[in-house]
CSV table of C-alpha atoms in Angstrom, one decimal:
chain,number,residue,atom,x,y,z
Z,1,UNK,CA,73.4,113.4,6.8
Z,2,UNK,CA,76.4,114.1,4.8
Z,3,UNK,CA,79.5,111.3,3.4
Z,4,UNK,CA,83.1,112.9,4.4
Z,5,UNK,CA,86.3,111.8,1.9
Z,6,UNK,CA,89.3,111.3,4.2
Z,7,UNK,CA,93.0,111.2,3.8
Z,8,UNK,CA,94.7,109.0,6.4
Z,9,UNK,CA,98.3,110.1,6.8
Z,10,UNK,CA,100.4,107.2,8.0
Z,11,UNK,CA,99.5,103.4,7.5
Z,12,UNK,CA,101.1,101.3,10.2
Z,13,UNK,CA,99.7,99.1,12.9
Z,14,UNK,CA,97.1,102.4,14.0
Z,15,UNK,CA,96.2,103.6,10.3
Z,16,UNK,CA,95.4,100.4,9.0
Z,17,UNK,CA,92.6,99.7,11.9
Z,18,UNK,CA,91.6,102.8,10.7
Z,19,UNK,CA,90.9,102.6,7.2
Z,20,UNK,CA,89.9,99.3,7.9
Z,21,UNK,CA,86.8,100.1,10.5
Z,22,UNK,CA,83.5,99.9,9.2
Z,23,UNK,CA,82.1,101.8,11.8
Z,24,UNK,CA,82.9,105.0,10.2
Z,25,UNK,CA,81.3,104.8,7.5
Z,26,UNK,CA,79.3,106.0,5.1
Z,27,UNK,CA,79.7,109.6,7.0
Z,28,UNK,CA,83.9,109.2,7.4
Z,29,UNK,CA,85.4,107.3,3.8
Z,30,UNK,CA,88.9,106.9,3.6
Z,31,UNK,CA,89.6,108.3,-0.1
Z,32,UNK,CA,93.6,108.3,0.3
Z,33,UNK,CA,96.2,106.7,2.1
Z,34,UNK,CA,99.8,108.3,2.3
Z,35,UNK,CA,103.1,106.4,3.7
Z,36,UNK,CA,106.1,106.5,3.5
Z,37,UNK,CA,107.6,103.1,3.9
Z,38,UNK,CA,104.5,101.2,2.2
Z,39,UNK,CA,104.1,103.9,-0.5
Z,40,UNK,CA,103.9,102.0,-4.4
Z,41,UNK,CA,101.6,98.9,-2.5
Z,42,UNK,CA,97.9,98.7,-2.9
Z,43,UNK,CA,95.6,97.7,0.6
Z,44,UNK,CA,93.9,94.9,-0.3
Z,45,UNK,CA,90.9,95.7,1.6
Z,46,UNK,CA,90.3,99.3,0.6
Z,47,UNK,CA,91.7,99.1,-2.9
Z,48,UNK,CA,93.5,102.2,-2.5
Z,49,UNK,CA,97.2,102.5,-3.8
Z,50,UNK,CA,99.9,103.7,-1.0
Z,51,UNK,CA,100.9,106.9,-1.9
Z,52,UNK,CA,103.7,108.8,-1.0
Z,53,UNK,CA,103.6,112.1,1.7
Z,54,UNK,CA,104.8,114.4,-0.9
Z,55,UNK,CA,101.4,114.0,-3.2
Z,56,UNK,CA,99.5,114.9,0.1
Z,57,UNK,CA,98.9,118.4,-1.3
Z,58,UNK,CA,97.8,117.6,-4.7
Z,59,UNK,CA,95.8,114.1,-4.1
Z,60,UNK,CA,94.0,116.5,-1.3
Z,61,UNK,CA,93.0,119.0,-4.6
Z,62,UNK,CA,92.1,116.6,-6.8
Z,63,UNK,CA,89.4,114.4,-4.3
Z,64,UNK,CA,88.3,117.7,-2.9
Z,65,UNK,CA,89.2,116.2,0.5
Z,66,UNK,CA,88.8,118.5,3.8
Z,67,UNK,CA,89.2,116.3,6.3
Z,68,UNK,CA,92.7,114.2,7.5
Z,69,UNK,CA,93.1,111.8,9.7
Z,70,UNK,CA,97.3,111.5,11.2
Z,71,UNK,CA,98.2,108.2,12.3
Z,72,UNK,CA,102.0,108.6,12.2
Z,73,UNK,CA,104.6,107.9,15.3
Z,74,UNK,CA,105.1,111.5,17.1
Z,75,UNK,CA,109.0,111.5,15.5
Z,76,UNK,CA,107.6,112.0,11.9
């Protein structure tokens, strides 16, 4: 009965099927995408910009996001 805003952490082959499922929503939203190696492009289907790890912690405050979703290989 309630719409969740969700930070994905890691957008490779595993976070994009993520953000990209419409099965999650409208409870799960992806509201922020963080990655490393893609961080400065834009996803096309969300419209979200690619945003580096280190904003995690203010990106998080600022959307008032509580729940994350960690799609990275186990060595990072």
């Amino acid at each position: 009965d309630r719409g969740w805003d969700v930070a994905l952490a890691g957008f490779g082959n595993l976070g994009r099927a993520i953000a990209h499922y419409k099965g999650f929503q409208p409870t799960f939203r992806i509201a922020a995408i963080f990655d490393e190696r893609r961080q400065g492009a834009t996803d096309r289907a969300t419209g979200l910009a690619i945003l580096p790890a280190d904003r995690i912690t203010d990106e998080v405050a600022r959307l008032g996001i509580s729940l994350g979703i960690v799609a990275t290989p186990a060595v990072a």
